[in-house]
Short mmCIF file of C-alpha atoms and ligand atoms in Angstrom, two decimals:
data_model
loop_
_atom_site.label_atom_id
_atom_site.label_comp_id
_atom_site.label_asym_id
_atom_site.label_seq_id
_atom_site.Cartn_x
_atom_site.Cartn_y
_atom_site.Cartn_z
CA UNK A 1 141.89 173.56 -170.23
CA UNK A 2 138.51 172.58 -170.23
CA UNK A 3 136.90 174.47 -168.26
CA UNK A 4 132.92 174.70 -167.05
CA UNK A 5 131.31 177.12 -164.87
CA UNK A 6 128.63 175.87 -163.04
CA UNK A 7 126.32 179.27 -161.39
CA UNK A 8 123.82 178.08 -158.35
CA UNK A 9 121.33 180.44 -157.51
CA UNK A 10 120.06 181.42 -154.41
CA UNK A 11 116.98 178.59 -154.09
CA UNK A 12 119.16 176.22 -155.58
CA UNK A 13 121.72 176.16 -151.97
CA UNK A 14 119.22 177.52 -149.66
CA UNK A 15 119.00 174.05 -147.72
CA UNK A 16 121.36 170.74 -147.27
CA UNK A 17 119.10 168.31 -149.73
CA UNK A 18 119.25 171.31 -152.09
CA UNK A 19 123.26 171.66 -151.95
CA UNK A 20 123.33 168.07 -152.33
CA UNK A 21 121.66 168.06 -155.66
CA UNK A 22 124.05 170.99 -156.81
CA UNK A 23 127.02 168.76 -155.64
CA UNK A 24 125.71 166.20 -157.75
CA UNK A 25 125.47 168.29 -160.83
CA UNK A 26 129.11 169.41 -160.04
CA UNK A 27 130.14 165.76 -159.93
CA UNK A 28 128.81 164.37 -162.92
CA UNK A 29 130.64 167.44 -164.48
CA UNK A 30 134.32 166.80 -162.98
CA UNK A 31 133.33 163.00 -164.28
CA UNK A 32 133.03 164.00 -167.64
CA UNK A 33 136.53 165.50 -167.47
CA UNK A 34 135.68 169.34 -167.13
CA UNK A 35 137.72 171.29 -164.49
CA UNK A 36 134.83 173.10 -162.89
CA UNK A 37 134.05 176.47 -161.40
CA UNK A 38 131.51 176.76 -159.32
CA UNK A 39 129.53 180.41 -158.32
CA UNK A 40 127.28 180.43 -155.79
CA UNK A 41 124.47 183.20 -154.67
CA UNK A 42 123.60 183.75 -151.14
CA UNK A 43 121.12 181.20 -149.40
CA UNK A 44 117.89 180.77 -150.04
CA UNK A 45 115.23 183.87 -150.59
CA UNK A 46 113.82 186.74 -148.08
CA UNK A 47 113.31 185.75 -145.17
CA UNK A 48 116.31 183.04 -145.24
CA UNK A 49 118.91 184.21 -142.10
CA UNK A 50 121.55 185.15 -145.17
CA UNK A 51 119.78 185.96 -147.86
CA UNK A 52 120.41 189.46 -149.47
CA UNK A 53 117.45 191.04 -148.79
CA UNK A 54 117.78 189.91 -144.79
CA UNK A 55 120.93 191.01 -144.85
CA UNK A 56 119.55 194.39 -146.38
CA UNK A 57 117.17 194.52 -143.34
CA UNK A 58 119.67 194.57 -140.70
CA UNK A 59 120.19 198.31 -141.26
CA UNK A 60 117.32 201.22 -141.26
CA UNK A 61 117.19 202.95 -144.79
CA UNK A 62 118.63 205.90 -143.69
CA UNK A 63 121.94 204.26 -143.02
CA UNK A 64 121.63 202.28 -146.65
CA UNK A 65 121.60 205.85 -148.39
CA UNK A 66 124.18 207.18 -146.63
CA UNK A 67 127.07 204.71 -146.42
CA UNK A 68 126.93 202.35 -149.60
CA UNK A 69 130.30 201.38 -148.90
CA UNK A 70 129.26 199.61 -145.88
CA UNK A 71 126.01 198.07 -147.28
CA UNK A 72 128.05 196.85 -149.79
CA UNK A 73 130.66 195.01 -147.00
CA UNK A 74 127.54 194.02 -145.23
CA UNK A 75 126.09 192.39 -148.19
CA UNK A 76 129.19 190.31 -149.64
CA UNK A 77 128.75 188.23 -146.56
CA UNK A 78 125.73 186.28 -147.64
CA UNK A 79 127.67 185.02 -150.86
CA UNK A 80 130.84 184.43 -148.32
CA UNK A 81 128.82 182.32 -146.43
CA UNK A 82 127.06 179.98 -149.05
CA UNK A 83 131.15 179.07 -150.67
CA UNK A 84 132.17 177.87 -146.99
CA UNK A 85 129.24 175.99 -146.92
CA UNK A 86 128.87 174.98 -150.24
CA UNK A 87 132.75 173.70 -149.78
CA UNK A 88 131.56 171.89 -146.67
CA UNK A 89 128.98 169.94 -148.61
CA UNK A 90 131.64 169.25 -151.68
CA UNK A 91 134.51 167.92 -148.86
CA UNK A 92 132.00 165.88 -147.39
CA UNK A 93 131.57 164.25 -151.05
CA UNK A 94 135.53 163.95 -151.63
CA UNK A 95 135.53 166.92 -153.42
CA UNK A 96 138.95 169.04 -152.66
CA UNK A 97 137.69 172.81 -152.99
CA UNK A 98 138.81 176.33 -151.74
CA UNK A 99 136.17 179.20 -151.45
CA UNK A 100 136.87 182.37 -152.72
CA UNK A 101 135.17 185.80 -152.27
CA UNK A 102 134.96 187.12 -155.36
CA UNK A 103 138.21 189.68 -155.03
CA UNK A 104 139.88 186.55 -154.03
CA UNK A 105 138.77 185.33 -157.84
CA UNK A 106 139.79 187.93 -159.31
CA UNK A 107 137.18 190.37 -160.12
CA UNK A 108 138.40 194.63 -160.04
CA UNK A 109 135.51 196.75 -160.11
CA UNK A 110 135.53 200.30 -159.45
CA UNK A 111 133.73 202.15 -156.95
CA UNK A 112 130.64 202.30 -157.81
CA UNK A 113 129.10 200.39 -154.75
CA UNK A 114 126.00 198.52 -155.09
CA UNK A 115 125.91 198.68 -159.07
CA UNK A 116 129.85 198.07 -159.64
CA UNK A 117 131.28 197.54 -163.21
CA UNK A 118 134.62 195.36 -163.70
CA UNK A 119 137.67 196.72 -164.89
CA UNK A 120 139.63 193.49 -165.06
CA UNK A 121 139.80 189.66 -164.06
CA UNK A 122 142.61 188.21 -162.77
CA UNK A 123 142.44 184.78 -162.91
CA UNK A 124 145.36 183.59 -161.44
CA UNK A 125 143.94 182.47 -158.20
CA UNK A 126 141.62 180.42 -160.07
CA UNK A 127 144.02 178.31 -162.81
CA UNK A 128 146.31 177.98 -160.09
CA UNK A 129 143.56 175.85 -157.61
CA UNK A 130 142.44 174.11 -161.05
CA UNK A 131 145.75 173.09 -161.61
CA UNK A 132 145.89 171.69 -158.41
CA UNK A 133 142.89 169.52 -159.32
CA UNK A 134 140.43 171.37 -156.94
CA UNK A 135 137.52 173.02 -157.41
CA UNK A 136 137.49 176.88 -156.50
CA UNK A 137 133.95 178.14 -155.36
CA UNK A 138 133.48 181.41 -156.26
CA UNK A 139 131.25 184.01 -154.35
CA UNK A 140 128.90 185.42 -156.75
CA UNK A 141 127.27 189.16 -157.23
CA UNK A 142 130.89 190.79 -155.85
CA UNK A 143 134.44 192.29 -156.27
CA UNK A 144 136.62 194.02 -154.82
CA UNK A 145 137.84 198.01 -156.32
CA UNK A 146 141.33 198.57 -156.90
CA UNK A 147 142.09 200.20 -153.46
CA UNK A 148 140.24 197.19 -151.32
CA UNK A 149 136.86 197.42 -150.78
CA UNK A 150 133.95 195.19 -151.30
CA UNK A 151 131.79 196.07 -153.78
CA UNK A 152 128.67 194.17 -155.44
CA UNK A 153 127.51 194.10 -159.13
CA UNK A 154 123.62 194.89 -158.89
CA UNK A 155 121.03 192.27 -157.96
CA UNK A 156 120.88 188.90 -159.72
CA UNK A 157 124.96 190.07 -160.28
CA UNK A 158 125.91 186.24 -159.44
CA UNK A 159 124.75 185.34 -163.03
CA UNK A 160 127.14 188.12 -163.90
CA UNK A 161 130.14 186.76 -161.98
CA UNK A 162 129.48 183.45 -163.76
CA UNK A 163 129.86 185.04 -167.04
CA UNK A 164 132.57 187.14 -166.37
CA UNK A 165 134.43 183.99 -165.36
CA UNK A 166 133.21 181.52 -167.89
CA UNK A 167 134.27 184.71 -170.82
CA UNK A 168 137.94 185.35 -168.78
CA UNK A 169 138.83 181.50 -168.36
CA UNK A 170 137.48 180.99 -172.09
CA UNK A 171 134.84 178.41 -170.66
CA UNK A 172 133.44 175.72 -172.89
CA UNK A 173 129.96 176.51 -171.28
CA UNK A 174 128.26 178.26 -168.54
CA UNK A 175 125.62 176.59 -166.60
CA UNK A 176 123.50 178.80 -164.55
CA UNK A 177 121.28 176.22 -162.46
CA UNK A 178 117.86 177.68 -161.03
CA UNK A 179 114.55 176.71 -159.83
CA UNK A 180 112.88 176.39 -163.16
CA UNK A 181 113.40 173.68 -166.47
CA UNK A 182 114.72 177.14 -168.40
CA UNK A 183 113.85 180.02 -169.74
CA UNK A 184 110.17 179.02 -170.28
CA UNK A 185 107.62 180.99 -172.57
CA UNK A 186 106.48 183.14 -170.02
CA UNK A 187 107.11 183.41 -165.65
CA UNK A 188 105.73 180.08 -164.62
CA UNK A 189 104.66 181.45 -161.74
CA UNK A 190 102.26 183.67 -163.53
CA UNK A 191 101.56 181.28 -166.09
CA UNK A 192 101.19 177.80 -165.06
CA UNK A 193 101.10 175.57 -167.90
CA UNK A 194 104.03 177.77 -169.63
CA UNK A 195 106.55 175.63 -171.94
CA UNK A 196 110.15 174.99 -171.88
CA UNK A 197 112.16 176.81 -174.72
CA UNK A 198 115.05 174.72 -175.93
CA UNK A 199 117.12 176.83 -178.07
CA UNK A 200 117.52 180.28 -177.98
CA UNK A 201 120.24 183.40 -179.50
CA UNK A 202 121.65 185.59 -177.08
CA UNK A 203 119.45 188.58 -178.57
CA UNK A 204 116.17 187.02 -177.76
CA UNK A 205 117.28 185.77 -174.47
CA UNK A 206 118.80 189.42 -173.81
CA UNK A 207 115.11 191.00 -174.72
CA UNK A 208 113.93 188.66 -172.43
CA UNK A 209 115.86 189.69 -169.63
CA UNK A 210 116.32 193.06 -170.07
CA UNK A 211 112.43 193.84 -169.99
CA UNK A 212 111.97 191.58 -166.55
CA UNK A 213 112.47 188.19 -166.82
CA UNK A 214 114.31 187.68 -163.81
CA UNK A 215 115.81 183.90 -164.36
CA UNK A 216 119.22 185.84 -166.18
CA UNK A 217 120.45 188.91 -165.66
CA UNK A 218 120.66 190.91 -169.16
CA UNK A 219 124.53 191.98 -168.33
CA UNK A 220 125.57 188.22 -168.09
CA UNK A 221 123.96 187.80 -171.74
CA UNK A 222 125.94 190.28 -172.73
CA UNK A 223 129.23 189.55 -171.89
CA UNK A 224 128.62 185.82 -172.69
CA UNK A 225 127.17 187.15 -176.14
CA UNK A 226 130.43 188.84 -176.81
CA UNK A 227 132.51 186.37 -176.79
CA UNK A 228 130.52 184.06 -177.71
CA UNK A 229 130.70 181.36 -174.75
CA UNK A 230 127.20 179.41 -174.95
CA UNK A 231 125.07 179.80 -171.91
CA UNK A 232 122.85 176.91 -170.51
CA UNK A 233 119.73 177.83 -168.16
CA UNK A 234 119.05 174.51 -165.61
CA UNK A 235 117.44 173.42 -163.42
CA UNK A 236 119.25 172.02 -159.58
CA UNK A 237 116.24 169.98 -158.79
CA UNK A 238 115.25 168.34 -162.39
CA UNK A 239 117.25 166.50 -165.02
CA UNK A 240 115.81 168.82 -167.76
CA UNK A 241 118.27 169.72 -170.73
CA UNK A 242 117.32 173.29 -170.37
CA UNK A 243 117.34 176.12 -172.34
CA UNK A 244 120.96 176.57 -174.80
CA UNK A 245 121.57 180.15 -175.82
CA UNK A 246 124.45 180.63 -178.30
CA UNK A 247 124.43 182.89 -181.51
CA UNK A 248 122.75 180.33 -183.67
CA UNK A 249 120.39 178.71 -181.48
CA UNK A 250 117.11 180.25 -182.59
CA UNK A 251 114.11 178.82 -180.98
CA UNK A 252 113.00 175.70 -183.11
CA UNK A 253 109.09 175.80 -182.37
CA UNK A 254 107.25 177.70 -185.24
CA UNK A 255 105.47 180.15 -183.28
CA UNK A 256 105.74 183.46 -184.26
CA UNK A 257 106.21 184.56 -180.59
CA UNK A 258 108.68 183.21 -178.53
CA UNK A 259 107.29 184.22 -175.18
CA UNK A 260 105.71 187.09 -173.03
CA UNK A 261 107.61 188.94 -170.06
CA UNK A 262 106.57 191.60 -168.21
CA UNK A 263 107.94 194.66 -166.08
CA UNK A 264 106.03 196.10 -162.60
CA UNK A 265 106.37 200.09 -160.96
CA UNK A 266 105.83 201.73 -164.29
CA UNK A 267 104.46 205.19 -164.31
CA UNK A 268 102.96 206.77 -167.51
CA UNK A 269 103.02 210.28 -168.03
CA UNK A 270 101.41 212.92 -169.93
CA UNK A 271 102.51 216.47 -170.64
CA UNK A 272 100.13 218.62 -172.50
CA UNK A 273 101.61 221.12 -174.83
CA UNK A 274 97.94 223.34 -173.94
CA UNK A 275 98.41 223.31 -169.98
CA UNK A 276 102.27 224.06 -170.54
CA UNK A 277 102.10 226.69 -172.88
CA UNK A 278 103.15 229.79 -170.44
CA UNK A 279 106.41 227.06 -169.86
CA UNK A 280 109.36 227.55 -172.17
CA UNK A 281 110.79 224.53 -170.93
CA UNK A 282 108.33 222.24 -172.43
CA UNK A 283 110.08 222.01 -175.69
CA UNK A 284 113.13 220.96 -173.83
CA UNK A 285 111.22 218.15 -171.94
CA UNK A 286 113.49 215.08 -173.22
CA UNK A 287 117.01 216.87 -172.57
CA UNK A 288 116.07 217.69 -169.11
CA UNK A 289 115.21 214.29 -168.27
CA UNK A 290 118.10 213.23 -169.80
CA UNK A 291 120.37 215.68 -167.71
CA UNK A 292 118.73 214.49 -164.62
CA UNK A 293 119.46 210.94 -165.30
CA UNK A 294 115.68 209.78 -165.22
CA UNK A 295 115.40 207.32 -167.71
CA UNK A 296 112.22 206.90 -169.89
CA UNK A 297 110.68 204.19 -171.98
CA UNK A 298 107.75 204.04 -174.07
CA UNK A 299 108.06 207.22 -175.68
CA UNK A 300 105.67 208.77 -177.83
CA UNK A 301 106.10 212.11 -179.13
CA UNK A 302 102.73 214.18 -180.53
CA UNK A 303 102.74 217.92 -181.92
CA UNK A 304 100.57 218.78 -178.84
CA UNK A 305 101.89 216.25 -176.22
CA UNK A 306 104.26 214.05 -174.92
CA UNK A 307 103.97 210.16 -173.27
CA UNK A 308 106.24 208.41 -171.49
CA UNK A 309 106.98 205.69 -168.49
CA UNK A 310 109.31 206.06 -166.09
CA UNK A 311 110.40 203.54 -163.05
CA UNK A 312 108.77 204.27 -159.70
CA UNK A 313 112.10 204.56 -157.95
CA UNK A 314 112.50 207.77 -160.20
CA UNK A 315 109.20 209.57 -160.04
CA UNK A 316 110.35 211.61 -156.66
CA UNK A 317 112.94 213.34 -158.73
CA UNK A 318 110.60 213.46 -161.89
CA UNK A 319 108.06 215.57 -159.62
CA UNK A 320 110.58 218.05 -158.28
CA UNK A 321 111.89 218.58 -161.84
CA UNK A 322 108.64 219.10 -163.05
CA UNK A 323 107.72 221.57 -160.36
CA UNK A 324 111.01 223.32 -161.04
CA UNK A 325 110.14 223.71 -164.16
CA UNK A 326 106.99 224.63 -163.88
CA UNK A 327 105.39 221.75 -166.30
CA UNK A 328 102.08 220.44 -165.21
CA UNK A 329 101.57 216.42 -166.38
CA UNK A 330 99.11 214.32 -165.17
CA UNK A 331 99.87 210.07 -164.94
CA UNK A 332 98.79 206.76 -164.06
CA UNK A 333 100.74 205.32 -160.89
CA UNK A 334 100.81 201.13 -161.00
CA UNK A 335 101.61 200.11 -164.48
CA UNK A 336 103.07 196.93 -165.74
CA UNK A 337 104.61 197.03 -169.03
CA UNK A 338 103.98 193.79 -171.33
CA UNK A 339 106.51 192.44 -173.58
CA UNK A 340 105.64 190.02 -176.44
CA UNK A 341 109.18 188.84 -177.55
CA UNK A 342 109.62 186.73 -180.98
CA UNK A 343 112.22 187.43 -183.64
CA UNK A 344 110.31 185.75 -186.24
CA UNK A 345 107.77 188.45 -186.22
CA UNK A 346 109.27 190.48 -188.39
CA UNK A 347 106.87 191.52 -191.21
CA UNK A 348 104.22 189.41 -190.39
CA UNK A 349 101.03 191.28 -190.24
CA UNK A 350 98.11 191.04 -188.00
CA UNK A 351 100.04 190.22 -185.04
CA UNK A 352 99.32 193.75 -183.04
CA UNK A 353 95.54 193.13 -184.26
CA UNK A 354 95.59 189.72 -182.57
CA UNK A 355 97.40 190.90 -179.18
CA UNK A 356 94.73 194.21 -179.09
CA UNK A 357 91.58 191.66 -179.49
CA UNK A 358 93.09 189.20 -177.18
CA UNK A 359 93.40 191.86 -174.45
CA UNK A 360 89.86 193.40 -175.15
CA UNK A 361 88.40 189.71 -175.25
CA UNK A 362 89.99 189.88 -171.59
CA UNK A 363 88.68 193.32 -170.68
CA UNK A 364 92.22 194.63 -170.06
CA UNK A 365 92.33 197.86 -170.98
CA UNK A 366 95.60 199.20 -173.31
CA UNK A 367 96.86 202.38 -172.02
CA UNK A 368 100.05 202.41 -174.71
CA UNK A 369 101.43 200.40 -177.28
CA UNK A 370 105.00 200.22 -179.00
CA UNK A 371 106.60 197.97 -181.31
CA UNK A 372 110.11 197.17 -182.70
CA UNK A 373 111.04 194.16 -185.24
CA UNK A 374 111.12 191.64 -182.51
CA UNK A 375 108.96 193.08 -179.55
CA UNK A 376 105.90 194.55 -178.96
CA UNK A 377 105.12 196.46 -175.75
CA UNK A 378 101.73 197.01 -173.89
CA UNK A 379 101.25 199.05 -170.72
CA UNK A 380 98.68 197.86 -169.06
CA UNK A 381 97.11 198.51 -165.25
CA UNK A 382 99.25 196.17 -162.95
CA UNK A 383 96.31 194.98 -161.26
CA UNK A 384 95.44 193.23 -164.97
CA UNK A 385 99.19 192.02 -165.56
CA UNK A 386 98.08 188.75 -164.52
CA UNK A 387 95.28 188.05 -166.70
CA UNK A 388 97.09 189.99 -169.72
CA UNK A 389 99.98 187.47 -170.18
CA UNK A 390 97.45 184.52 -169.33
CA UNK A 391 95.42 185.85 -172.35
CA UNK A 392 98.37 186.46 -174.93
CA UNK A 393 99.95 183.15 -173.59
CA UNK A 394 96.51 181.74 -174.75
CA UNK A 395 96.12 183.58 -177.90
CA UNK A 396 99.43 182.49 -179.49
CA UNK A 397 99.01 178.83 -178.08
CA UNK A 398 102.65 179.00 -176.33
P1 ADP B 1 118.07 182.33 -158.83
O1 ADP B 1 117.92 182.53 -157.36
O2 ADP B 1 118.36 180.91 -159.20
O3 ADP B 1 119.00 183.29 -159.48
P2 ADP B 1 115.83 183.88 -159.83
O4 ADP B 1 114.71 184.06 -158.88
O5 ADP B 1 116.75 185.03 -160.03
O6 ADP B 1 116.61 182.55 -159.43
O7 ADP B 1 115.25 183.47 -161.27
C1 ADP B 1 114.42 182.36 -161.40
C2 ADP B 1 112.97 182.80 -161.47
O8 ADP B 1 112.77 183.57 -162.65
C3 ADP B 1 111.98 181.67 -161.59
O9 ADP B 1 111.63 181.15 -160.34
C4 ADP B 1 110.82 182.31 -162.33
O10 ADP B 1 109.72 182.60 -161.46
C5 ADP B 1 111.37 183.63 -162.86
N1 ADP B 1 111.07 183.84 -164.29
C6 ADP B 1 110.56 184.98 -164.81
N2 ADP B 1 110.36 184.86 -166.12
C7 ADP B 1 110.75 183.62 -166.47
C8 ADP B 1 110.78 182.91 -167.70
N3 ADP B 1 110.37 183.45 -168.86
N4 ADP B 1 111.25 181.64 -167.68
C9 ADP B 1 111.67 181.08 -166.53
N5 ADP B 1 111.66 181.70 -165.33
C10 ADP B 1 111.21 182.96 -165.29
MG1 MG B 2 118.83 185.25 -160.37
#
């Protein structure tokens, strides 16, 4: 069977004229012979009546903490709303379809609410409406565990339904339609003039993603990556190719970079060996983070100190383990770290030189630098994110 899975995201059904472009894409699709399934993210961003994050603001934060079971019920009802409507819009075309919440699709997690991880697909449900000749609309970013409750897979999880759909119905291709051309060479919201990047492999796309471009979600690259179903980044309201990851598509311009992305609510940290020497624990810095689940990045070991980042969400727990352990540190709240992506930087020289004169030109000051065959990171002050990327953007003429 030839099957196509077709991901809208949440801007792409947020109103009518919207849903009518995405049943248009759908249609040209069943015309060219593909029996499509279609995923669909809740409507429309903050501030829409069934978006996530209104959803999320229903209940106080103390309730969210306590009962993640029920956030997670609470939140599976935005997606259950856009496949009704979505189906309504597809009927009113001709188009036979049956929503499905996404246990109804098939997708066992465990119970690991808000954050789930699948332990099987059953597609059953699916073939069997295919066969029929419909089209089964899938309700993205969910499942269900194996003892009935509704769980979700992490936000942005609708681009991971898609793949784990496209990978278990061994999809041709998955489309994941959004508000941009593709994956472009940087956030065109913070860089205007940003350009379109055709081709792309999984790896560079997954770099991408994983350090904050938001317009995939790293997990879908993965699974898509592994077996090796090509994944094409759209756009509802254009007729733009896109962007095509697969394993060969490496990006055909001749830049050495392929594009700049960036990641907010850094902290950096520094523990001094000197004001820590009375503290035994010092030494065992790295395990004890480790043990207590706070996860660093950045990391840059010294004989007389240590520097790291960690997320915001974690520094709570990173100040109570610290007290605990008596280990004073000193930081620098607000970072953003900068990622200058590009496989085909490998052993070319000069390029850190370029990105540290390019930032200086700009007056944004460097706090850390790190560097790995196709990346190179720099934590900079978020209030100079901004003008960072717009100055590398510039400086490698992307
Ligand atoms: P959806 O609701 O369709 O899932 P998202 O908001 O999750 O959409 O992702 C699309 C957004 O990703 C775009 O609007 C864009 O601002 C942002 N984005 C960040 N980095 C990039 C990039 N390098 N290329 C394209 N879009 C990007
Ligand atoms: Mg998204």
């Amino acid at each position: 069977m030839n099957i196509l899975v077709q991901k809208f995201g949440g801007t792409s059904v947020s109103s009518h004229e919207r849903r009518l472009l995405a049943v248009k894409k759908i249609l040209n699709a069943k015309k060219k012979g593909y029996n499509v399934v279609v995923v669909v993210s809740a409507m429309g961003r903050n501030g829409y009546p069934y978006a996530t994050d209104t959803l999320l603001s229903l209940v106080d934060d103390d309730f969210k903490s306590n009962n993640p079971l029920a956030v997670d019920l609470l939140l599976n009802c935005g997606e259950i709303i856009s496949t009704v409507v979505m189906c309504c819009e597809l009927n009113r075309s001709g188009i036979n379809c049956i929503p499905l919440s996404g246990g109804q699709a098939g997708i066992i997690t465990d119970n690991c609410y808000n954050n789930a991880s699948t332990i099987k697909i059953k597609t059953d449900n699916i073939l069997s409406i295919l066969k029929k000749g419909m089209i089964p609309v899938v309700a993205g970013f969910q499942g269900v565990s194996e003892d009935g409750f509704a769980t979700t897979l992490g936000r942005g999880g609708s681009d991971v339904t898609a793949a784990l759909l496209g990978s278990a119905l061994k999809a041709e291709s998955i489309e994941i339609y959004t508000d941009v051309d593709g994956i472009m060479t940087a956030d065109p919201r913070i860089v205007s003039d940003a350009s379109l990047i055709k081709k792309m492999s999984y790896d560079e796309v997954f770099q991408f993603a994983d350090q904050g471009a938001k317009v995939i979600h790293p997990r879908a690259v993965e699974i898509a990556r592994k077996y090796n179903i090509p994944l094409v980044i759209k756009n509802t309201l254009s007729n733009c190719d896109g962007t095509i990851i697969n394993s060969s598509g490496y990006c055909d311009s001749n830049n050495t970079i392929t594009g700049i992305t960036s990641m907010k609510n850094r902290i950096q940290i520094n523990i001094k060996y000197e004001d820590n020497k009375s503290s035994e624990n010092y030494i065992n810095i790295l395990n004890k983070l480790a043990e207590h689940k706070i996860s660093i990045d950045l990391i840059n070991v010294f004989p007389n100190q240590d520097i790291f980042t960690i997320g915001d969400q974690d520094y709570d727990k990173f100040d109570l383990l610290m007290d605990k352990l008596n280990i004073k540190y000193t930081y620098i709240k607000d970072c953003s770290k900068i990622s200058i992506i590009g496989s085909r930087m490998r052993g070319i020289p000069g390029i850190m030189a370029k990105i540290l004169n390019s930032l200086n030109k700009a007056k944004v000051e460097v706090l850390q630098t790190a560097d790995s065959h196709t990346t190179i990171w720099c934590l900079v002050r978020s209030e100079s994110e901004k003008k960072a990327i717009i100055a590398l953007h510039n400086e490698f003429n992307l």
